[in-house]
Amino acid sequence: MGALKWLIFLVFLNTYSQAAAQSDIKVSVFSATSKTVILRWTSYSGAVTYKISAAPLSSPSSPVSFVMFGPNTVMGSISSLSQDVEYIFTVQALDGTQSVLSFASTQTLTAPDIMDPIKTVKPEDSRTFMVEFNPKTGATSYIIRVENTNGFFREDTVSSSPAEIGNLDPYTEYRLSIMAVNNAGRSQPSSPVAAKTVLPPPQISTSSPSNDSIIVTWPPVAHAVQYTVSIYKFDSNTKEKYNTTNTNLTFPGLDAGCLYAIQSSAWDPEGRDGEGSLYVNQTTRPPTPSSVSVSVVMSGTLAGLSVSWELNKEVHGAVEYHVTSDQNLNCNSTSNSCILSPVGCGEIHTIHTTASNKAGPSQPSSPVLFITFPCAPESLTLEESSKGNCTLTWNNVPYAERYEAFVKIGDGTEATCNSTSNNCTYQCQCGYTYLMSVLAYNQAGSSPERKMLNYTTVPCCPDSVSVSAVSTDTLVITWNASQGAELYETRAADTSKVTLCNDTAPVCALSGLSCDSSYTVVVTPCNEISGCNQACKSYTRDTAPCTPTKPILNSKTSSIIGVSWTANNRAANYTVGADGEHARRTCTTSGNSCNITDLPCGSSFEISVTATSSAGQSLPSYSTSLETEPCCPVNLTAVQVTQAMSNVSWSHAKGAKSFITSLASPRGKALCHTQDTHCLIGCITCSMNYTVTIEAFSMSGRMSSCTYQGFSSSPCCPSGIKLYMLASNSLGVYWRSTASSHSTIAEMAGISSNYTCTASPGKNSCVVKNIQCGGVYHVEVAPLTPEGSKVLFCPIRLYSVTCSGSNISSEEKEVLSSTR
């Protein structure tokens, strides 16, 4: 079969060579062994033979072997070579005369020589051999051929010895040979060596049925006659082995909650120990929890049972604890405690605790019997057993060992009372709210809090009560705020009626009472919860006297007024008050009239009568107005402003609202009526003596007549004034004689000079000397007053003085006095 393949291949190469275009011959290495190299080349047209020669690469000119082939051959082998030697091969195309038509060369290394048989084959495990062999010089790698009796064939390339051959079948016999490999190829296989794999490892399974034992089981292993099982405790230096022909094994007497590593192997009939199984870790079940204790814990308003136990620090791995109660409660934990929740008061629980790990649960702990806290006492009642003492009672509670009553007082203080019975007595005061609760206790703790009993004692009676009369019909009652009072009922009663006042403030005004009456007053404190305290002290108080009525005035003089009234009190003194703007006058009597004296002029008074007794003062009677006569002005002045008119002025007159001022003389009377303090009076005669009077009137028309010192009018002004030129440039001033007893003065006022002259009383002329003519002069002739001052209201005339002979000619022009 092999020869046929080669023949077909050679025919293919020959056909290929004939079809190829003519070119230089080409050669390549097809394969190489330790003694032989097979070459192939291209055909060359005209070649009769092909010659192949081989020479060591170190001596290329010294061939050590050659071979001849026919013209149709393009592949051939050359033998008798040495192993692991580098050769150069030359192929020559020869014609019929053995002349070289073309040639080509290539080089290659021969393969290694056949190796020694494998030294040892040892089973590494049930599917692996460890092979040892002698290395071959020049080999770059090795091929190990593996065969079995069932026709299995496989070649594995390895690099050195020892070498591992895997992926074999357990407990199977194999034949192994080895070949050396270099760049040229491989050597021939060595003589085969027989070897057999060992049994596969048992597939073990483990479990822990208790906290001190482990069970190991496995399926039977084919051909196994015995099994070895090893167990190793972590963190320990001890390892134990057990042999058995069974397919299970139990390890007793182990430590609870510890980690163990377990391995097994099977023995074949030849007495060989098979491959060991992988280690399987198995933990024994944890120890039963010990020192279990139970206590009550609160989470908000929910109660629970905190169950705790001791932890074994030598236990391996995660352990979960499971706590159960016969009241259908359970909890899980990985620490040393957990909480059963919720629980109620007065319950009996039987509690077990179990530890679990991957191996399973431990035995439950010994049962713990636990009674929860007692229920809260019910039916709280309070009774004020005696003055200042209160007794709190309640129902007895199952499983309660003692009771504690808590009392919170409205002032912020607290009181407690411990008892083994169902009642407590403590002090209680008026006006306080008491919040009371009772807790029952046993070894598990206190009962939950129930709704508190709210009890408020009656408010305290107020102290420092003060009753005062503020008017004839009103009593004002004040007191210190009393403890616990939310409202005060104030009652005032006389022989005829009862008056009430309800208010939250510690003050009350009882109005509408009868004047000059005796009242009994009681302040009763109340609150909404406990009602009113009806045991408070009463007080007696008289109201103020009644108001006098019908005051009547009787004017006796300008400064004295008599007052009378109607009196209607049991016993009182009466005061009459006259109240003015700047003055007050009074008179006092126990009767029904009195006189007010020393009333000032020009004043208005409001007169009222007030009654006074030990109970207080009445309201004043309705007032009656009184206006005294106005006062006379203190000072009066009369000044003449014209020859027929005078200005009269006077000082302020208290109480006067208008005035009539008059000037009277033998020739007649002049007057004015005004509200001012001055008056301009005309129609008077000059050089006349007048009598001055003022009538002052009040707002209501009361009048005072006031007389003052006489007044003389001013002298009369001269008339018929003439100017005459006298010798030496003198000017004579003449006027009609007035037979006055006053001196007269003449004044001439020019642009550049002024002149005066004076005439004695009774004279009607005077001379102005050295006057300049040709000027215009203002000329005034006026009498002098006794004091020597000039009368100011005489007319002024304008004169033009010219020079004409011995006379001064003049042209007069009258100028109004108002221009002066």
XYZ file of N, CA and C in Angstrom, residues 489-711:
669
model
N -65.994 83.396 91.310
C -67.358 83.910 91.442
C -67.385 84.811 92.670
N -67.614 86.111 92.435
C -67.658 87.084 93.529
C -69.111 87.463 93.770
N -69.526 87.363 95.044
C -70.931 87.586 95.417
C -70.991 88.684 96.484
N -71.879 89.693 96.274
C -72.137 90.742 97.268
C -73.640 90.757 97.554
N -74.026 90.628 98.830
C -75.441 90.535 99.197
C -75.752 91.518 100.317
N -76.840 92.260 100.118
C -77.374 93.060 101.230
C -78.756 92.520 101.568
N -79.550 93.300 102.235
C -80.852 92.792 102.698
C -81.860 92.636 101.573
N -81.536 93.209 100.398
C -82.560 93.208 99.361
C -82.196 92.394 98.119
N -80.888 92.311 97.777
C -80.546 91.606 96.537
C -79.114 91.087 96.623
N -78.792 90.215 95.616
C -77.455 89.616 95.503
C -76.879 90.023 94.148
N -75.626 90.473 94.139
C -74.952 90.853 92.904
C -73.767 89.914 92.687
N -73.670 89.374 91.457
C -72.631 88.394 91.137
C -71.673 88.961 90.091
N -70.432 88.450 90.155
C -69.413 88.800 89.152
C -68.560 87.565 88.923
N -68.453 87.092 87.666
C -67.622 85.942 87.321
C -66.491 86.420 86.416
N -65.246 86.074 86.770
C -64.103 86.512 85.966
C -62.940 85.568 86.233
N -61.978 85.553 85.293
C -60.781 84.720 85.465
C -59.659 85.472 86.157
N -59.757 86.805 86.235
C -58.714 87.607 86.864
C -58.994 87.748 88.361
N -57.935 87.965 89.159
C -58.119 88.104 90.612
C -58.573 89.500 91.003
N -59.550 90.026 90.315
C -60.119 91.328 90.626
C -61.527 91.354 90.077
N -62.403 92.039 90.782
C -63.788 92.090 90.319
C -64.388 93.412 90.801
N -65.165 94.038 89.944
C -65.909 95.249 90.298
C -67.390 94.903 90.302
N -68.008 95.020 91.473
C -69.441 94.769 91.605
C -70.151 96.115 91.505
N -70.855 96.309 90.416
C -71.515 97.590 90.160
C -73.025 97.463 90.387
N -73.643 98.632 90.351
C -75.097 98.655 90.522
C -75.540 98.388 91.937
N -74.668 98.584 92.901
C -75.032 98.381 94.302
C -75.775 99.618 94.831
N -76.386 99.458 95.953
C -77.092 100.569 96.598
C -76.099 101.379 97.407
N -76.199 102.704 97.287
C -75.304 103.560 98.059
C -75.695 103.522 99.535
N -74.714 103.815 100.395
C -74.925 103.895 101.841
C -75.598 102.632 102.375
N -75.056 101.402 101.883
C -75.619 100.113 102.313
C -74.489 99.206 102.758
N -74.830 98.196 103.584
C -73.853 97.229 104.085
C -73.998 95.928 103.294
N -72.835 95.399 102.750
C -72.848 94.195 101.918
C -71.914 93.143 102.494
N -72.341 91.853 102.323
C -71.497 90.698 102.652
C -70.895 90.186 101.353
N -69.537 90.105 101.281
C -68.822 89.763 100.037
C -68.091 88.436 100.239
N -68.253 87.514 99.267
C -67.564 86.219 99.273
C -66.940 86.010 97.889
N -65.645 85.610 97.851
C -64.964 85.231 96.605
C -64.843 83.714 96.589
N -65.478 83.083 95.608
C -65.497 81.617 95.509
C -64.676 81.198 94.297
N -63.553 80.462 94.494
C -62.749 79.996 93.354
C -63.366 78.732 92.753
N -63.271 78.590 91.432
C -63.834 77.434 90.733
C -62.853 76.975 89.659
N -62.951 75.707 89.307
C -62.325 75.232 88.068
C -63.269 74.258 87.398
N -62.989 73.998 86.134
C -63.933 73.232 85.312
C -64.019 71.779 85.742
N -62.918 71.286 86.322
C -62.869 69.850 86.628
C -63.508 69.552 87.982
N -63.063 70.277 89.016
C -63.504 69.918 90.365
C -64.603 70.818 90.909
N -64.992 71.847 90.172
C -66.077 72.700 90.621
C -65.576 73.842 91.488
N -66.423 74.284 92.439
C -66.141 75.467 93.245
C -65.892 75.082 94.703
N -65.051 75.884 95.339
C -64.778 75.702 96.761
C -65.757 76.611 97.527
N -66.750 75.975 98.167
C -67.811 76.739 98.852
C -67.471 77.049 100.301
N -66.242 76.790 100.728
C -65.896 76.958 102.138
C -65.032 78.185 102.385
N -65.101 79.186 101.515
C -64.228 80.348 101.642
C -64.863 81.421 102.537
N -64.039 82.225 103.173
C -64.434 83.236 104.154
C -65.176 84.394 103.483
N -66.143 85.002 104.231
C -66.876 86.160 103.725
C -66.363 87.436 104.399
N -66.627 88.610 103.729
C -66.178 89.908 104.215
C -67.359 90.887 104.156
N -67.418 91.835 105.150
C -68.505 92.820 105.198
C -67.937 94.192 104.839
N -68.677 94.936 103.993
C -68.210 96.257 103.564
C -69.400 97.138 103.260
N -69.312 98.416 103.724
C -70.347 99.409 103.412
C -69.998 100.116 102.122
N -71.038 100.442 101.359
C -70.815 101.254 100.161
C -70.729 102.719 100.565
N -70.229 103.505 99.652
C -70.037 104.935 99.911
C -71.394 105.625 100.054
N -71.391 106.837 100.666
C -72.658 107.557 100.850
C -73.325 107.877 99.512
N -74.632 108.146 99.610
C -75.375 108.537 98.402
C -75.031 109.985 98.033
N -75.196 110.309 96.792
C -74.873 111.643 96.294
C -75.922 112.654 96.745
N -75.499 113.820 97.317
C -76.471 114.869 97.657
C -77.177 115.352 96.382
N -78.419 115.812 96.543
C -79.214 116.231 95.382
C -79.731 117.653 95.577
N -80.132 118.214 94.450
C -80.786 119.517 94.399
C -79.991 120.632 95.095
N -78.727 120.862 94.684
C -77.996 121.992 95.267
C -78.601 123.320 94.789
N -78.761 124.299 95.732
C -79.347 125.611 95.436
C -78.361 126.675 95.890
N -78.100 127.718 95.006
C -77.181 128.801 95.300
C -77.974 130.039 95.741
N -77.415 130.721 96.730
C -78.031 131.956 97.246
C -76.915 132.980 97.409
N -76.854 133.986 96.459
C -75.795 134.970 96.476
C -76.046 135.960 97.610
N -75.042 136.109 98.469
C -75.174 136.990 99.616
C -74.398 138.285 99.409
N -73.163 138.232 98.944
C -72.389 139.407 98.538
C -71.643 139.017 97.282
N -70.839 140.008 96.784
C -70.070 139.697 95.571
C -69.028 138.624 95.824
N -68.651 138.362 97.077
C -67.626 137.353 97.372
C -68.143 136.242 98.266
N -69.454 136.215 98.591
C -70.011 135.160 99.453
C -71.241 134.594 98.765
N -71.319 133.199 98.775
C -72.456 132.513 98.178
C -72.922 131.460 99.164
N -74.195 131.352 99.388
C -74.753 130.321 100.228
C -75.239 129.150 99.384
N -74.971 127.880 99.858
C -75.344 126.665 99.125
C -76.152 125.777 100.057
N -77.289 125.238 99.553
C -78.108 124.282 100.314
C -78.438 123.100 99.411
N -78.792 121.913 100.008
C -79.035 120.677 99.251
C -79.936 119.762 100.043
N -80.295 118.638 99.403
C -81.109 117.608 100.064
C -80.191 116.487 100.514
N -80.177 116.117 101.793
C -79.312 115.063 102.347
C -80.131 113.790 102.535
N -79.533 112.592 102.146
C -80.285 111.330 102.233
C -79.393 110.178 102.694
N -78.419 110.397 103.575
C -77.535 109.359 104.099
C -77.770 109.152 105.578
N -77.331 107.965 106.034
C -77.504 107.638 107.443
C -76.633 108.547 108.297
N -75.379 108.659 107.990
C -74.468 109.528 108.745
C -73.337 109.888 107.815
N -73.222 111.220 107.508
C -72.178 111.632 106.578
C -71.853 113.088 106.810
N -70.670 113.480 106.471
C -70.262 114.873 106.392
C -70.343 115.307 104.936
N -70.638 116.622 104.746
C -70.816 117.116 103.393
C -69.804 118.220 103.131
N -69.238 118.173 101.965
C -68.280 119.179 101.534
C -68.798 119.819 100.270
N -68.881 121.215 100.331
C -69.283 121.964 99.151
C -68.010 122.492 98.522
N -67.808 122.203 97.269
C -66.616 122.636 96.561
C -66.971 123.583 95.445
N -66.276 124.740 95.419
C -66.410 125.685 94.305
C -65.093 125.639 93.553
N -65.094 125.065 92.365
C -63.874 124.838 91.593
C -63.797 125.838 90.465
N -62.777 126.713 90.555
C -62.509 127.661 89.493
C -61.250 127.276 88.760
N -60.930 128.124 87.758
C -59.758 127.820 86.941
C -58.494 127.902 87.767
N -58.394 128.900 88.644
C -57.175 129.081 89.416
C -57.433 129.106 90.919
N -58.642 128.758 91.324
C -58.935 128.831 92.754
C -59.981 127.796 93.114
N -59.932 127.338 94.372
C -60.948 126.433 94.898
C -61.343 126.915 96.275
N -62.639 126.971 96.497
C -63.177 127.366 97.788
C -64.106 126.259 98.275
N -64.058 125.981 99.561
C -64.893 124.913 100.118
C -65.489 125.353 101.442
N -66.553 124.601 101.789
C -67.089 124.665 103.142
C -67.607 123.298 103.504
N -67.551 122.893 104.777
C -67.899 121.542 105.227
C -68.898 121.648 106.366
N -69.853 120.688 106.360
C -70.874 120.650 107.399
C -71.473 119.263 107.469
N -72.081 118.979 108.606
C -72.819 117.711 108.719
C -74.300 117.929 108.430
N -74.651 119.230 108.198
C -76.043 119.540 107.885
C -76.288 119.540 106.389
N -77.211 120.473 105.964
C -77.552 120.462 104.545
C -77.365 121.846 103.908
N -76.501 122.740 104.527
C -76.184 124.009 103.887
C -74.932 124.579 104.514
N -74.232 125.460 103.716
C -73.078 126.183 104.216
C -72.747 127.292 103.244
N -71.899 128.292 103.700
C -71.534 129.439 102.883
C -70.096 129.304 102.387
N -69.914 129.705 101.115
C -68.573 129.758 100.542
C -68.200 131.222 100.474
N -67.063 131.583 101.094
C -66.639 132.986 101.192
C -65.378 133.218 100.382
N -65.046 134.543 100.349
C -63.795 134.963 99.752
C -63.688 134.512 98.287
N -64.782 134.710 97.592
C -64.755 134.371 96.172
C -64.103 135.501 95.403
N -63.115 135.303 94.547
C -62.437 136.356 93.803
C -63.295 136.852 92.649
N -63.030 138.151 92.261
C -63.760 138.714 91.121
C -63.301 138.073 89.830
N -64.159 138.176 88.835
C -63.798 137.729 87.488
C -63.521 136.248 87.374
N -64.162 135.426 88.186
C -63.889 133.986 88.176
C -65.180 133.217 87.933
N -65.004 132.014 87.341
C -66.125 131.089 87.127
C -65.916 129.887 88.020
N -66.943 129.408 88.643
C -66.853 128.271 89.548
C -67.929 127.253 89.196
N -67.555 125.959 89.418
C -68.526 124.875 89.359
C -68.720 124.406 90.787
N -69.949 124.506 91.269
C -70.228 124.208 92.674
C -70.964 122.879 92.754
N -70.415 121.940 93.563
C -71.049 120.634 93.779
C -70.882 120.244 95.232
N -71.689 119.249 95.646
C -71.699 118.809 97.036
C -71.342 117.333 97.066
N -70.435 116.929 97.967
C -69.997 115.539 98.117
C -70.196 115.104 99.556
N -70.721 113.845 99.710
C -70.912 113.270 101.043
C -69.770 112.316 101.342
N -69.269 112.296 102.590
C -68.158 111.430 102.994
C -68.523 110.742 104.295
N -68.189 109.415 104.332
C -68.368 108.643 105.561
C -67.194 107.697 105.685
N -67.226 106.836 106.698
C -66.140 105.862 106.873
C -66.081 104.867 105.720
N -67.189 104.739 104.990
C -67.217 103.790 103.864
C -66.616 104.386 102.610
N -66.426 105.706 102.600
C -65.872 106.316 101.411
C -66.551 107.614 101.085
N -66.434 107.987 99.865
C -66.935 109.269 99.406
C -67.948 109.050 98.300
N -69.020 109.858 98.368
C -70.040 109.734 97.328
C -69.565 110.408 96.054
N -70.302 110.196 95.016
C -70.067 110.971 93.805
C -70.535 112.394 94.053
N -69.895 113.359 93.444
C -70.365 114.735 93.639
C -71.738 114.923 93.018
N -72.465 115.849 93.625
C -73.793 116.171 93.066
C -73.619 116.821 91.699
N -74.731 116.948 91.017
C -74.660 117.704 89.772
C -74.174 119.112 90.097
N -73.284 119.637 89.265
C -72.688 120.941 89.563
C -73.577 122.084 89.069
N -73.428 123.231 89.783
C -74.122 124.466 89.416
C -73.068 125.521 89.132
N -73.220 126.220 88.014
C -72.213 127.195 87.613
C -72.441 128.511 88.349
N -71.317 129.141 88.725
C -71.337 130.435 89.390
C -70.275 131.312 88.746
N -70.685 132.542 88.373
C -69.744 133.486 87.788
C -69.759 134.754 88.648
N -68.578 135.138 89.199
C -68.489 136.379 89.986
C -68.347 137.578 89.055
N -68.559 138.830 89.661
C -68.460 140.046 88.866
C -67.049 140.195 88.325
N -66.905 140.731 87.075
C -65.567 140.875 86.519
C -64.769 141.900 87.315
N -63.466 141.783 87.265
C -62.578 142.707 87.937
C -62.445 143.984 87.100
N -62.130 145.155 87.789
C -61.867 146.408 87.090
C -60.445 146.415 86.585
N -60.208 147.044 85.394
C -58.833 147.171 84.935
C -58.038 147.965 85.943
N -56.808 147.590 86.162
C -55.964 148.258 87.161
C -55.443 149.571 86.618
N -54.979 149.595 85.390
C -54.373 150.787 84.792
C -55.217 151.272 83.624
N -55.292 152.630 83.480
C -56.009 153.222 82.358
C -55.196 154.394 81.852
N -55.082 154.576 80.537
C -54.334 155.657 79.907
C -55.186 156.284 78.825
N -55.212 157.665 78.800
C -55.942 158.387 77.750
C -54.956 159.257 76.999
N -54.866 159.100 75.703
C -53.954 159.862 74.848
C -54.764 160.508 73.739
N -54.616 161.900 73.588
C -55.361 162.609 72.534
C -54.605 162.451 71.240
N -55.291 161.978 70.203
C -54.657 161.735 68.913
C -54.983 162.825 67.910
N -56.119 163.492 68.060
C -56.451 164.682 67.269
C -57.080 165.693 68.230
N -57.397 166.830 67.652
C -57.977 167.888 68.505
C -59.311 167.467 69.056
N -60.053 166.576 68.342
C -61.383 166.171 68.795
C -61.476 164.670 69.066
N -60.331 163.957 69.196
C -60.401 162.492 69.366
C -59.256 162.034 70.253
N -59.626 161.105 71.215
C -58.627 160.566 72.141
C -58.638 159.034 72.099
N -57.483 158.429 72.369
C -57.332 156.959 72.450
C -57.197 156.575 73.913
N -58.206 155.817 74.425
C -58.201 155.371 75.819
C -57.852 153.881 75.831
N -56.863 153.465 76.636
C -56.470 152.039 76.764
C -56.349 151.683 78.231
N -56.551 150.382 78.555
C -56.533 149.915 79.938
C -55.938 148.509 80.017
N -55.617 148.139 81.204
C -55.012 146.808 81.405
C -56.088 145.724 81.380
N -55.635 144.429 81.367
C -56.551 143.282 81.337
C -57.414 143.268 82.595
N -58.678 142.950 82.394
C -59.612 142.841 83.512
C -60.107 141.414 83.568
N -59.782 140.692 84.623
C -60.149 139.284 84.755
C -61.656 139.123 84.773
N -62.135 138.219 83.958
C -63.554 137.915 83.905
C -64.343 138.830 83.004
N -63.722 139.910 82.508
C -64.446 140.853 81.654
C -64.376 140.397 80.213
N -65.539 140.399 79.539
C -65.613 140.030 78.140
C -65.895 141.227 77.244
N -66.467 142.329 77.762
C -66.704 143.554 76.994
C -66.678 144.759 77.945
N -66.496 145.955 77.340
C -66.355 147.184 78.150
C -67.171 148.326 77.513
N -67.687 149.247 78.371
C -68.240 150.551 77.932
C -67.402 151.616 78.616
N -66.633 152.362 77.790
C -65.757 153.422 78.303
C -66.377 154.779 77.975
N -66.418 155.687 78.955
C -67.047 157.012 78.739
C -66.167 158.124 79.279
N -66.200 159.302 78.528
C -65.545 160.538 78.949
C -66.649 161.584 79.143
N -66.780 162.086 80.321
C -67.876 163.043 80.624
C -67.295 164.393 81.005
N -67.898 165.499 80.430
C -67.505 166.883 80.750
C -68.776 167.731 80.873
N -68.617 168.964 81.314
C -69.828 169.790 81.410
C -70.508 169.993 80.060
N -69.724 169.861 78.975
C -70.305 170.076 77.667
C -70.943 168.808 77.090
N -70.796 167.675 77.775
C -71.394 166.451 77.232
C -70.588 165.200 77.591
N -70.994 164.104 76.951
C -70.418 162.793 77.288
C -70.093 162.025 75.986
N -68.889 161.464 75.904
C -68.489 160.620 74.757
C -68.162 159.203 75.280
N -68.552 158.182 74.533
C -68.317 156.801 75.003
C -68.092 155.864 73.810
N -67.566 154.662 74.156
C -67.406 153.559 73.156
C -67.680 152.226 73.848
N -68.139 151.225 73.094
C -68.464 149.864 73.583
C -67.585 148.871 72.819
N -66.731 148.140 73.483
C -65.742 147.285 72.803
C -65.443 146.041 73.629
N -64.891 145.029 72.938
C -64.368 143.831 73.621
C -62.861 143.902 73.783
N -62.250 144.943 73.167
C -60.803 145.111 73.280
C -60.464 145.832 74.572
N -59.176 146.033 74.822
C -58.702 146.776 75.999
C -58.243 148.178 75.604
N -58.818 148.662 74.529
C -58.558 150.054 74.126
C -59.764 150.531 73.321
N -59.853 151.871 73.240
C -61.030 152.427 72.570
C -60.662 153.814 72.034
N -61.111 154.200 70.834
C -60.903 155.509 70.234
C -62.205 156.325 70.397
N -62.115 157.411 71.195
C -63.331 158.194 71.521
C -63.238 159.554 70.829
N -64.226 159.876 70.023
C -64.268 161.164 69.324
C -65.269 162.140 69.963
N -65.451 163.291 69.237
C -66.426 164.297 69.692
C -66.062 164.871 71.047
N -64.749 165.067 71.269
C -64.346 165.723 72.512
C -63.930 167.151 72.176
N -63.850 167.993 73.171
C -63.507 169.413 72.995
C -62.125 169.649 73.554
N -61.311 170.412 72.765
C -59.956 170.690 73.225
C -59.997 171.609 74.439
N -58.959 171.500 75.221
C -58.790 172.310 76.442
C -59.968 172.143 77.385
N -60.373 170.810 77.609
C -61.529 170.528 78.452
C -61.132 169.410 79.437
N -61.680 169.449 80.722
C -61.481 168.409 81.711
C -62.613 167.389 81.627
N -62.247 166.051 81.594
C -63.222 164.972 81.463
C -63.112 164.011 82.637
N -64.265 163.410 83.000
C -64.306 162.310 83.981
C -64.328 160.981 83.204
N -63.444 159.997 83.587
C -63.315 158.713 82.862
C -63.914 157.586 83.708
N -64.823 156.764 83.125
C -65.402 155.577 83.780
C -65.408 154.403 82.790
N -65.316 153.160 83.353
C -65.404 151.915 82.555
C -66.405 150.991 83.230
N -67.325 150.474 82.450
C -68.214 149.406 82.907
C -67.731 148.092 82.274
N -67.318 147.130 83.156
C -66.819 145.822 82.686
C -67.940 144.787 82.804
N -68.158 144.013 81.727
C -69.236 143.012 81.676
C -68.636 141.607 81.530
N -69.207 140.614 82.298
C -68.770 139.219 82.160
C -69.535 138.559 81.022
N -69.212 137.263 80.798
C -69.872 136.524 79.719
C -71.361 136.392 79.973
N -71.716 136.266 81.235
C -73.136 136.091 81.550
C -73.850 137.422 81.794
N -73.115 138.583 81.661
C -73.728 139.893 81.795
C -73.554 140.540 83.145
N -72.819 139.907 84.052
C -72.551 140.551 85.327
C -71.611 141.731 85.080
N -71.851 142.872 85.798
C -71.163 144.125 85.491
C -70.506 144.690 86.742
N -69.272 145.273 86.496
C -68.571 146.046 87.523
C -68.357 147.455 86.986
N -68.673 148.507 87.788
C -68.489 149.892 87.370
C -67.186 150.398 87.967
N -66.301 150.917 87.099
C -64.965 151.312 87.514
C -64.756 152.791 87.167
N -64.345 153.630 88.145
C -64.126 155.059 87.947
C -62.655 155.356 88.126
N -62.124 156.319 87.255
C -60.697 156.607 87.269
C -60.482 158.108 87.388
N -59.240 158.579 87.578
C -58.848 159.980 87.685
C -59.256 160.732 86.415
N -59.563 162.057 86.526
C -60.026 162.846 85.399
C -59.006 162.975 84.298
N -59.456 163.404 83.113
C -58.642 163.514 81.915
C -58.868 164.887 81.305
